[in-house]
Coordinates of C-alpha atoms in Angstrom, one line a residue:
X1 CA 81.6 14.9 -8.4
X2 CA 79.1 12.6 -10.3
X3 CA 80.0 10.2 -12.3
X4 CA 78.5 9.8 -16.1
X5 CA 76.7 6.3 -14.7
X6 CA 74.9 8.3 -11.5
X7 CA 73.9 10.9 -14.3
X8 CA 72.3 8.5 -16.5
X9 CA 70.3 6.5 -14.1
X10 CA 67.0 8.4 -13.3
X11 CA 66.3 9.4 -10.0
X12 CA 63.9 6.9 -7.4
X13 CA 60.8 7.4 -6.5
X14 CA 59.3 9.3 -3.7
X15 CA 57.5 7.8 -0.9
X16 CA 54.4 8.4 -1.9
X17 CA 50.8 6.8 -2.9
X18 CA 51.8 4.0 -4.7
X19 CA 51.8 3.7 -8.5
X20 CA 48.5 1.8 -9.4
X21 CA 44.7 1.9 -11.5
X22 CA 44.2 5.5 -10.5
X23 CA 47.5 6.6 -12.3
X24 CA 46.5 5.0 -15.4
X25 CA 42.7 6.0 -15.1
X26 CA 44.4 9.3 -14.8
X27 CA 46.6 8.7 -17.6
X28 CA 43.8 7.6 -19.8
X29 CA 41.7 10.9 -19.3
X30 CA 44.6 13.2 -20.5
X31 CA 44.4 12.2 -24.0
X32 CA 40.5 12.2 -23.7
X33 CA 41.4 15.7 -22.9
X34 CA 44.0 15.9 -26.0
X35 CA 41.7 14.5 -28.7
X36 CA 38.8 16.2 -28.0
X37 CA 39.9 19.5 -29.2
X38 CA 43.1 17.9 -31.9
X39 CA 40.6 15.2 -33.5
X40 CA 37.8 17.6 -33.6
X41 CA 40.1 20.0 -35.3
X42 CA 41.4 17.5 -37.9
X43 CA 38.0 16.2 -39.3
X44 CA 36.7 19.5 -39.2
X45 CA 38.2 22.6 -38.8
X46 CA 39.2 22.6 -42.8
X47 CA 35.5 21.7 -43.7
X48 CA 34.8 24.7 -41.4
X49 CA 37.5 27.0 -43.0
X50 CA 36.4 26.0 -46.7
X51 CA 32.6 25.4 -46.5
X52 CA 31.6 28.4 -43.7
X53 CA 34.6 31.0 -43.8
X54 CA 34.9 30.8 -47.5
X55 CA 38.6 30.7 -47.4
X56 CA 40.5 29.5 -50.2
X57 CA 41.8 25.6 -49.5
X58 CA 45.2 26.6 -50.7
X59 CA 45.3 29.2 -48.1
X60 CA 44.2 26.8 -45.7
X61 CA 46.6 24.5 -46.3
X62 CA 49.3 27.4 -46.4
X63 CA 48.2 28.6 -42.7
X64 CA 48.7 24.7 -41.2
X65 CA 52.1 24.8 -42.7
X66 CA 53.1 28.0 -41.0
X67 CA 51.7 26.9 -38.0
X68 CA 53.6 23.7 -37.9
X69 CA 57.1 25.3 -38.0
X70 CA 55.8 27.6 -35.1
X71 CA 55.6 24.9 -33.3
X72 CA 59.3 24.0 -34.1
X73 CA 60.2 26.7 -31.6
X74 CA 56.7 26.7 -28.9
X75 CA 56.7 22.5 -28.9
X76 CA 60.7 22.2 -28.8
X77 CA 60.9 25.5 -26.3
X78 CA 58.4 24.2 -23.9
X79 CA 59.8 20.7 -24.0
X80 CA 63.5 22.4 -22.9
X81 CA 61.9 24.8 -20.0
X82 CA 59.9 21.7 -19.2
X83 CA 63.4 19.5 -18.4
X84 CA 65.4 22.1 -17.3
X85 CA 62.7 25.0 -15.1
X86 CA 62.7 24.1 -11.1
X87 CA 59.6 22.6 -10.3
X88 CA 56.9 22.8 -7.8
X89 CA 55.3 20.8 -5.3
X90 CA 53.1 19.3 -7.6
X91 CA 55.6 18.2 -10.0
X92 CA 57.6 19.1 -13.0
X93 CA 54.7 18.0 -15.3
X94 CA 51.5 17.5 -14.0
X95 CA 50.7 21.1 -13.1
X96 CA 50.6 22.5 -16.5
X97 CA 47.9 20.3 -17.3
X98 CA 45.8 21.6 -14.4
X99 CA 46.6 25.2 -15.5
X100 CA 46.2 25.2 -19.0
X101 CA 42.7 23.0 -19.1
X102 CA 40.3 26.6 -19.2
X103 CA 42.4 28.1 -22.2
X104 CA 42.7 25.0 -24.2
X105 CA 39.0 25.2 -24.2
X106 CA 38.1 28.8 -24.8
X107 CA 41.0 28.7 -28.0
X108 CA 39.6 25.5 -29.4
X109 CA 36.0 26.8 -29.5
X110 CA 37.0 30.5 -30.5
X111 CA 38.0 28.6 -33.9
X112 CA 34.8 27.4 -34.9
X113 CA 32.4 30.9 -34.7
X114 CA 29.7 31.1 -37.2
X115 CA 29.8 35.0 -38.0
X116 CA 33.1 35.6 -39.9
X117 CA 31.9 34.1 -43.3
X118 CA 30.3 37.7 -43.7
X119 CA 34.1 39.5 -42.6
X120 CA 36.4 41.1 -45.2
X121 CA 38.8 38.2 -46.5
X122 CA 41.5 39.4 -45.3
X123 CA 40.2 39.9 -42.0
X124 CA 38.4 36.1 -41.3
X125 CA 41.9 34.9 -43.1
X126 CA 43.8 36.9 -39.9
X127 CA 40.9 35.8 -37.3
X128 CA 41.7 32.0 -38.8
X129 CA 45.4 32.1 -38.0
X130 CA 45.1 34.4 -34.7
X131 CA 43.0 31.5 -33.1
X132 CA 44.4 28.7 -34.4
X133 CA 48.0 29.7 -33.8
X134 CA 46.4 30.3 -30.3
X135 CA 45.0 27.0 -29.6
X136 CA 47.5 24.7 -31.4
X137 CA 50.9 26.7 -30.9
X138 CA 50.5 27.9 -27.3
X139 CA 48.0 26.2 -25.4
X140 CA 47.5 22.9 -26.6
X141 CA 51.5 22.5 -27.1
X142 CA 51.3 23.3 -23.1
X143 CA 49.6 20.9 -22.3
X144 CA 50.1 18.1 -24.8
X145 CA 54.4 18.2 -24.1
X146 CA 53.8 18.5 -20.4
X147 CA 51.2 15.1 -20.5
X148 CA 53.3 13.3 -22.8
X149 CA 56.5 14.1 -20.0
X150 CA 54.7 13.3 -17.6
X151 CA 54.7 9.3 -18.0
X152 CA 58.1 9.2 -17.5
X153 CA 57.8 10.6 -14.1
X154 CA 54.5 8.4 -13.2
X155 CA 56.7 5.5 -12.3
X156 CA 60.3 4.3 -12.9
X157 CA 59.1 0.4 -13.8
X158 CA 59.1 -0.1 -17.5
X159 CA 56.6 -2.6 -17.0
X160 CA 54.6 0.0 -15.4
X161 CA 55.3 2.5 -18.2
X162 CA 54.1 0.1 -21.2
X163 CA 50.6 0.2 -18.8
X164 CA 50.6 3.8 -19.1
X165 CA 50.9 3.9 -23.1
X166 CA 48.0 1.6 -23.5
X167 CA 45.7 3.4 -21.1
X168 CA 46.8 6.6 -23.4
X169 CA 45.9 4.6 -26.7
X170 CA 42.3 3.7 -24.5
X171 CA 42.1 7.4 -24.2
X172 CA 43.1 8.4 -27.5
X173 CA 40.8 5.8 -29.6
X174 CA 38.1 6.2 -27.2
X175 CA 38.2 10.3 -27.7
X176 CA 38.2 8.9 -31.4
X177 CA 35.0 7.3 -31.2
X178 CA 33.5 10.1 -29.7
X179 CA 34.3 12.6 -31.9
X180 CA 33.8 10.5 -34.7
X181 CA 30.0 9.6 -34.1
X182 CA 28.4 12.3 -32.3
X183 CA 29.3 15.5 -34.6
X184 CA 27.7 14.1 -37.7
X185 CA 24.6 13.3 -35.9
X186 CA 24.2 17.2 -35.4
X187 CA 26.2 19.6 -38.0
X188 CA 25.1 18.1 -41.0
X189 CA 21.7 18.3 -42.9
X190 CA 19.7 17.6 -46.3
X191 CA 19.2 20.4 -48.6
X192 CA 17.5 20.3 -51.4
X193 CA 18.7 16.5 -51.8
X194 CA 22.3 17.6 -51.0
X195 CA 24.0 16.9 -47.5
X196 CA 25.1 19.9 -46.1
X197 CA 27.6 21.4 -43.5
X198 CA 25.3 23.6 -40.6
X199 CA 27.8 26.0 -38.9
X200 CA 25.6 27.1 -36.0
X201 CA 25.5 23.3 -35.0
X202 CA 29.3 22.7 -35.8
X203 CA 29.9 25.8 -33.2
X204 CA 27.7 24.2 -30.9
X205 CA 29.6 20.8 -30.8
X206 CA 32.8 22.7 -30.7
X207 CA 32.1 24.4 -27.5
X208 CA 30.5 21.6 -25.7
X209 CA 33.9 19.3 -26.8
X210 CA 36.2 21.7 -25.6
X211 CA 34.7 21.8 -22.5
X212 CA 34.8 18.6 -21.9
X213 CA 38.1 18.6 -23.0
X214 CA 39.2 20.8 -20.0
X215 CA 37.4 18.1 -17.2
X216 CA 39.0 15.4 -18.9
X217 CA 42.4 17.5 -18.4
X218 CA 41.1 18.4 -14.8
X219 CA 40.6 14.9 -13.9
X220 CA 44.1 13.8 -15.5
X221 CA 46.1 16.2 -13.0
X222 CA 43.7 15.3 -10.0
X223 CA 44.1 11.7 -10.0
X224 CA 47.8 11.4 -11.2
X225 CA 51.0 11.8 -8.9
X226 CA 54.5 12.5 -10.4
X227 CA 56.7 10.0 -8.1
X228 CA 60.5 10.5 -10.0
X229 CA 62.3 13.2 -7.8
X230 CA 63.7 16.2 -10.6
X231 CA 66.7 15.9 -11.5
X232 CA 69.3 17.0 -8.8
X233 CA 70.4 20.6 -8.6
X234 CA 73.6 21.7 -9.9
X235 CA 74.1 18.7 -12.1
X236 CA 75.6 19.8 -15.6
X237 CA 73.2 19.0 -18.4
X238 CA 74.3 19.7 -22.2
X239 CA 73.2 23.0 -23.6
X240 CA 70.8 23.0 -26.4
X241 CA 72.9 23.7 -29.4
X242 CA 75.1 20.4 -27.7
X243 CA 71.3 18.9 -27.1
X244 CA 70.6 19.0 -30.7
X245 CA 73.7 17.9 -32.0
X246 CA 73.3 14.3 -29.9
X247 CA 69.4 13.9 -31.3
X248 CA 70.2 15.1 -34.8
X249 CA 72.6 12.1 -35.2
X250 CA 69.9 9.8 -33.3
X251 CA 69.8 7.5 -36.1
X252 CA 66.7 5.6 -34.2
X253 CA 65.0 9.2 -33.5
X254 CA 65.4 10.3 -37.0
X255 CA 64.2 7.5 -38.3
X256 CA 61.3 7.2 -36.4
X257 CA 60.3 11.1 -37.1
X258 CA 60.5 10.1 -40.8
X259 CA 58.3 7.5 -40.2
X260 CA 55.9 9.6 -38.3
X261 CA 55.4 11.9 -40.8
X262 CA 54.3 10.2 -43.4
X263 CA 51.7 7.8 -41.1
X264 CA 50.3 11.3 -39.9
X265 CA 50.5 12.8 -43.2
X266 CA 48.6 9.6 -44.4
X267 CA 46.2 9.2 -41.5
X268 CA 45.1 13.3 -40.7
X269 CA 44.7 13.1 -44.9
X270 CA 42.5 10.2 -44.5
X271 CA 40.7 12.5 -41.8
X272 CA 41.0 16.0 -43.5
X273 CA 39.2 14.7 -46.8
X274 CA 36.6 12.1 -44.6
X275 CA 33.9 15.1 -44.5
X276 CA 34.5 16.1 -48.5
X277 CA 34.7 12.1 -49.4
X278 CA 31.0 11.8 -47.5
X279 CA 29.4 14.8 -48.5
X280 CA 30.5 14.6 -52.6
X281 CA 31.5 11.0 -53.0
X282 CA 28.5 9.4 -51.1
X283 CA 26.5 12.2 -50.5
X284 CA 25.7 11.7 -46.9
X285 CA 27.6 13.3 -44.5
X286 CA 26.4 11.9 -41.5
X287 CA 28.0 8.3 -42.4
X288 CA 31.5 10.2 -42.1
X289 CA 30.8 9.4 -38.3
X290 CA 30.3 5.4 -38.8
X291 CA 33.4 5.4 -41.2
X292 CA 35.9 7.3 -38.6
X293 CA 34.9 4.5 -36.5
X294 CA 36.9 2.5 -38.4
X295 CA 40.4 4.5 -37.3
X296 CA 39.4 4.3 -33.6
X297 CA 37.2 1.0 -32.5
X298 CA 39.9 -1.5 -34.0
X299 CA 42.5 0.3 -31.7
X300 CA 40.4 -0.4 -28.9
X301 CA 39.9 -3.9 -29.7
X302 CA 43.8 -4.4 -29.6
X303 CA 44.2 -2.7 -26.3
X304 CA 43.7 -5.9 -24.9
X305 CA 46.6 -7.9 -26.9
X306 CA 48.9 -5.3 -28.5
X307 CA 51.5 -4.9 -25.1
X308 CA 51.2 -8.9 -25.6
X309 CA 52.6 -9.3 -28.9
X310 CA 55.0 -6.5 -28.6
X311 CA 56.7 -8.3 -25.9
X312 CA 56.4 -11.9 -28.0
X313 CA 57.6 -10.2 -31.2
X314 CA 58.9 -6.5 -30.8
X315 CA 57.2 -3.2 -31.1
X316 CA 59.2 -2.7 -34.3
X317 CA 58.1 -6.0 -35.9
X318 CA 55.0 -6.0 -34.9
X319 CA 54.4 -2.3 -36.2
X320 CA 56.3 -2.5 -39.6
X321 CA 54.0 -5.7 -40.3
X322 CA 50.9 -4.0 -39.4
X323 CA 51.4 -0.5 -41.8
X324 CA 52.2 -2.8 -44.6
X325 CA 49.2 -4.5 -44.4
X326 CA 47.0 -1.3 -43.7
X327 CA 49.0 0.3 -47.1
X328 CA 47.9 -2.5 -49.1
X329 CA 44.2 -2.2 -48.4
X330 CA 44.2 1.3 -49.1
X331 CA 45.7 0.8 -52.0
X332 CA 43.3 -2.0 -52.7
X333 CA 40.4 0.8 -51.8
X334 CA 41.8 3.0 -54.6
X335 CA 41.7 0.7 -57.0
X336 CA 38.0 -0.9 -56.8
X337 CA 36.6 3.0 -56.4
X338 CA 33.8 1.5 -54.4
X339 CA 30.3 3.5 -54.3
X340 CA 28.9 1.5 -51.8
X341 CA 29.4 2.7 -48.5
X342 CA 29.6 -0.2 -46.2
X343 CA 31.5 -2.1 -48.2
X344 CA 33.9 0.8 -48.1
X345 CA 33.0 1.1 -44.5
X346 CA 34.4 -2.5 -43.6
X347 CA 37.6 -2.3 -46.0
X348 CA 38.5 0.7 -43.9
X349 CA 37.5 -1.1 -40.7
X350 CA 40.0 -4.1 -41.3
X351 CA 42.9 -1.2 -42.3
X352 CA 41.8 0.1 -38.8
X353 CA 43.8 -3.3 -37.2
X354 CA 47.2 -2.0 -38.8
X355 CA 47.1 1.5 -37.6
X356 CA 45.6 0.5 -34.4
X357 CA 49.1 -1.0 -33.4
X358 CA 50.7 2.3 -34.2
X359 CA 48.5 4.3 -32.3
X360 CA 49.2 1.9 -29.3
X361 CA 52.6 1.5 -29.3
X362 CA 54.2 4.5 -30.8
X363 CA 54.6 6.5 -27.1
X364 CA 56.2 2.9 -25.9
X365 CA 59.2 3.2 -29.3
X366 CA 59.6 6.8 -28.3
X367 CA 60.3 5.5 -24.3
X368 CA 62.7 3.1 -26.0
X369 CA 64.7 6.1 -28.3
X370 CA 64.9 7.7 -24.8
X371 CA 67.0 4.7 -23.3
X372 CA 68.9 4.3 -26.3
X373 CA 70.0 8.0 -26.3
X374 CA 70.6 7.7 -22.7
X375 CA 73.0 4.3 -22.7
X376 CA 74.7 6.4 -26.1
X377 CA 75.2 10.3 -24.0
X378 CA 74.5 9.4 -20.4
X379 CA 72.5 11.9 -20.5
X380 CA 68.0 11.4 -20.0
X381 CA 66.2 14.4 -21.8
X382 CA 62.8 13.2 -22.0
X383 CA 60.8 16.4 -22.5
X384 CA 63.0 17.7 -25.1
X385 CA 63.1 14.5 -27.0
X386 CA 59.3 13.7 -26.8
X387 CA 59.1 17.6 -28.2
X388 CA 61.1 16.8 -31.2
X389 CA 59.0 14.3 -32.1
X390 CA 55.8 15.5 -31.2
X391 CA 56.9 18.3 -33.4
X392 CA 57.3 15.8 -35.9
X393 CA 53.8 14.7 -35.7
X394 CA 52.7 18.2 -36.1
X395 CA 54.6 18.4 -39.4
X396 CA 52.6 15.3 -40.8
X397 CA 49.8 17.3 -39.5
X398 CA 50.7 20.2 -41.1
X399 CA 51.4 19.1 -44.4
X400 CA 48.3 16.6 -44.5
X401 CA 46.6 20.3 -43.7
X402 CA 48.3 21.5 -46.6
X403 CA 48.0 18.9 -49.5
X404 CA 44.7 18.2 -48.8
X405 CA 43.7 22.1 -49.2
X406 CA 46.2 22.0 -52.5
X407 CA 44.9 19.0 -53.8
X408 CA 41.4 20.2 -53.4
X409 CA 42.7 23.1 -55.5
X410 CA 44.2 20.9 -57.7
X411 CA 41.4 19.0 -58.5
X412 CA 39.1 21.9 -59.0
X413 CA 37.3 22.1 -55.7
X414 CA 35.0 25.0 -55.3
X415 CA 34.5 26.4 -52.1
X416 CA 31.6 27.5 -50.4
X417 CA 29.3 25.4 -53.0
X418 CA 27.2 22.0 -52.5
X419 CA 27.8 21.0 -56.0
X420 CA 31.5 19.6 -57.7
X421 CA 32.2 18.4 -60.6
X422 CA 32.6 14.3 -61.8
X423 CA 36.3 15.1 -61.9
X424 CA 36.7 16.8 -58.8
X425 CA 34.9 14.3 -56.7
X426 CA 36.6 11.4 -58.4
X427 CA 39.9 13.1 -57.4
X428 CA 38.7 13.4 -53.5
X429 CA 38.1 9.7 -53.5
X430 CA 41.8 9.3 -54.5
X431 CA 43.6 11.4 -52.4
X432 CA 41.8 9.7 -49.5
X433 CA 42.3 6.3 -50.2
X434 CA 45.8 6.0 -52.3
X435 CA 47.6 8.7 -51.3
X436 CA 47.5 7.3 -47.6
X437 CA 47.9 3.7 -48.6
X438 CA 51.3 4.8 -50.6
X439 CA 52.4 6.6 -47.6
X440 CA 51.3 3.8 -45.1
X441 CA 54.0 1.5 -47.2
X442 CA 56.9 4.0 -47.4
X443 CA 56.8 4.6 -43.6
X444 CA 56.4 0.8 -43.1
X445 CA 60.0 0.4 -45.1
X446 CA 61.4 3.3 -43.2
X447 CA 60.5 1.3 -40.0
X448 CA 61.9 -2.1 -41.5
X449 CA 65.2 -0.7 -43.2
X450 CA 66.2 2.5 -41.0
X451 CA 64.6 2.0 -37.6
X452 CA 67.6 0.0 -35.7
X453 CA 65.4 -0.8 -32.4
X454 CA 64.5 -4.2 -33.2
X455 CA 63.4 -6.5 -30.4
X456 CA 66.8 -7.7 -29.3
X457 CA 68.5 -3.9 -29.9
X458 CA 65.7 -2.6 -27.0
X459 CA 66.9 -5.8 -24.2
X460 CA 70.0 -5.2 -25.2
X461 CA 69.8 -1.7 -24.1
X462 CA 67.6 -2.6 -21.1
X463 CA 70.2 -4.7 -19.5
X464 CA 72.9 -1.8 -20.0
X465 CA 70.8 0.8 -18.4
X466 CA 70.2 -1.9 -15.4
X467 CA 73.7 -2.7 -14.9
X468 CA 74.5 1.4 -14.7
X469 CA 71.8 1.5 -12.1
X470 CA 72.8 -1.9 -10.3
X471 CA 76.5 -0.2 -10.4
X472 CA 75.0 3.0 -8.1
X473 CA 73.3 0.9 -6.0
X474 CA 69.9 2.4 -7.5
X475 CA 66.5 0.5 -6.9
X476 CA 64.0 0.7 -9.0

């Protein structure tokens, strides 16, 4: 019989290639392969929906809402069959990835087709939710739960694991920068004096993105290798009603997926209303590109000193400081209601430093909720638990999705037409500057007041789980 230690100590590695640059190269290109289909969908595919479908923003915004709590079952569903199905010889993880690559694609582009703006409402309202359900609910959850997973089964060295989560925010931020500067430099145009949205073009970048979405997702599964052994056969895990009772009284999970929310509520708004702020606001569309720079670049930048200061300082401290002051110059943004767009431009490059160390070092607090949960149960679910928040994420999403297309209806945008009103435009420049910067600070006080993983919390909970390993005479 086991005991509850043996149980919560992970399993060690195989003999195998050794852990090293070509895991984390590897590492790297599956979020290339993530954000090249999710980022072009969140500065885009509501421009699309509104601008070339015709469909109502409030319906919009009602359809990403649905969508979301899909995803509550598909997200949390695939994260469960992902900890508890038998795997292969290529791993728990790292398969689905490989598999899923060519559909991710063809869903992702299938959303973006020029020809239903001429459909029956009711019909290119059904062909909207039929393909993104599609892409966002089924294949993209495949392979965005299974990728996430997978770093936990990479290596066992947390050392090694904090490498991983910065080569992901590389991937991410540099995905970012991509998708930020080339499609403005092709789907928008001038017309008549007016910057306009080209849906032949917009297709056109979609398909080319998404395929290059499925080599980056090739490349991922070719030059990764899953090392952690499963978990042994026959070995009682909790059932998922029991599973859900643990997490929904993870005071550190539940406080983080608060958090979450709201920075992914604030920061897909920010990129939901970039492509009306640019077209209406300052009536050029292609500077949208330049300007999403500025949520990507200063990410990069820190990729170099972020792990650093975490370790000095704590991922909490360092993260909570950081959305304060990225709240505060959005707020400040609000307030002046700048017209000139590099001035706004910079503003929003020096908010970029806050959420950079977000972006970097959330997938690192989620590995620490994972050892907390596991020195509290015994028990080490990390699909399921990187589901529930991912889910999480997707609920920000959602509802950024959703109050973005209700405040455009709010503030009396008209779809479909070049031309808003004073009123309406001066209401797109607030929801995307203090809307977010309200939302920064409120998840920034979550973090501070709620979040109990502080710097010495996290060693404290590393030298438990050592001492539980040093007990089974497990190596790591």
């Amino acid at each position: 019989m086991s005991t509850s230690a043996e149980l919560a100590s992970p399993p060690l590695e195989a003999p195998s290639r050794p852990f090293g640059a070509r895991d984390r190269v590897g590492y790297m290109f599956g979020d290339l392969g993530n954000d090249f289909t999710f980022l072009l969908a969140s500065s885009y595919l509501m421009i699309y929906f509104t601008n070339v479908a015709g469909l109502a923003a409030a319906h919009v915004g009602l359809l990403f809402l649905i969508a979301r709590f899909i995803d509550a079952f598909t997200d949390i569903g695939w994260g469960r069959f992902l900890d508890r199905h038998t795997p292969g010889r290529g791993g728990r993880f790292r398969p689905w990835i490989g598999r899923m690559a060519i559909p991710v694609a063809i869903a992702s582009s299938l959303m973006y087709v020029p020809f239903t703006s001429g459909w029956d409402y009711g019909l290119k309202l059904a062909y909207a939710g039929a393909t993104y359900l599609l892409w966002g609910s089924v294949f993209y959850t495949t392979t965005n739960i299974a990728y996430g997973s997978m770093a936990s089964v990479l290596t066992i060295v947390p050392a090694k694991r904090a490498s991983l989560s910065v080569f992901r925010g590389i991937g991410a931020n540099s995905a970012g920068l991509l998708v930020s500067l080339v499609p403005p430099l092709f789907i928008y145009a001038m017309v008549d004096g007016s910057s306009e949205l080209q849906p032949g073009r917009l297709f056109g970048v979609a398909v080319v993105f998404s395929l290059l979405a499925a080599l980056w997702y090739i490349l991922c599964w070719a030059n990764t290798t899953e090392r952690v052994a499963a978990p042994t056969q026959g070995v009682d895990k909790p059932g998922l009603l029991a599973l859900f009772r643990s997490l929904t009284t993870s005071r550190p999970l539940l406080s983080l997926i608060a958090a979450n929310i709201l920075i992914m509520l604030a920061s897909l708004l920010v990129g939901t209303m970039a492509a009306y702020l640019w077209l209406y606001h300052f009536n050029d569309g292609t500077l949208s590109g330049p300007a999403q720079l500025t949520s990507f670049l200063p990410g990069l930048l820190l990729s170099f000193v972020a792990a650093r200061l975490a370790a000095r300082f704590g991922k909490k401290e360092v993260v909570t400081v950081s959305l304060f002051g990225a709240g505060i110059l959005y707020v400040l943004l609000s307030l002046l209601h700048i017209s000139d767009p590099w001035i706004f431009i910079g503003l929003m490059f020096v908010a970029g430093f806050g959420l950079g160390f977000y972006n970097l070092l959330i997938w690192a607090l989620i590995g620490d909720i994972i050892d907390a949960e596991e020195v509290r149960s015994g028990h080490r679910d990390d699909g399921t638990v990187y589901a529930v928040n991912t889910w999480a994420r997707k609920v920000g999403q959602a509802v950024a999705g959703g109050l973005g297309g209700f405040a455009l209806s709010a503030i009396g945008f008209r779809s479909a037409s070049s031309v808003q009103s004073a009123a309406t435009i001066d209401g797109i420049y607030m929801v995307s500057t203090l809307v977010p910067g309200l939302l920064y600070i409120a998840a920034a006080l979550i973090l501070l007041v709620l979040y109990p993983l502080g710097r010495r919390k996290v060693q404290e909970n590393v030298s438990v789980l050592a001492d539980r390993r040093a007990a089974t005479d497990e190596v790591i």
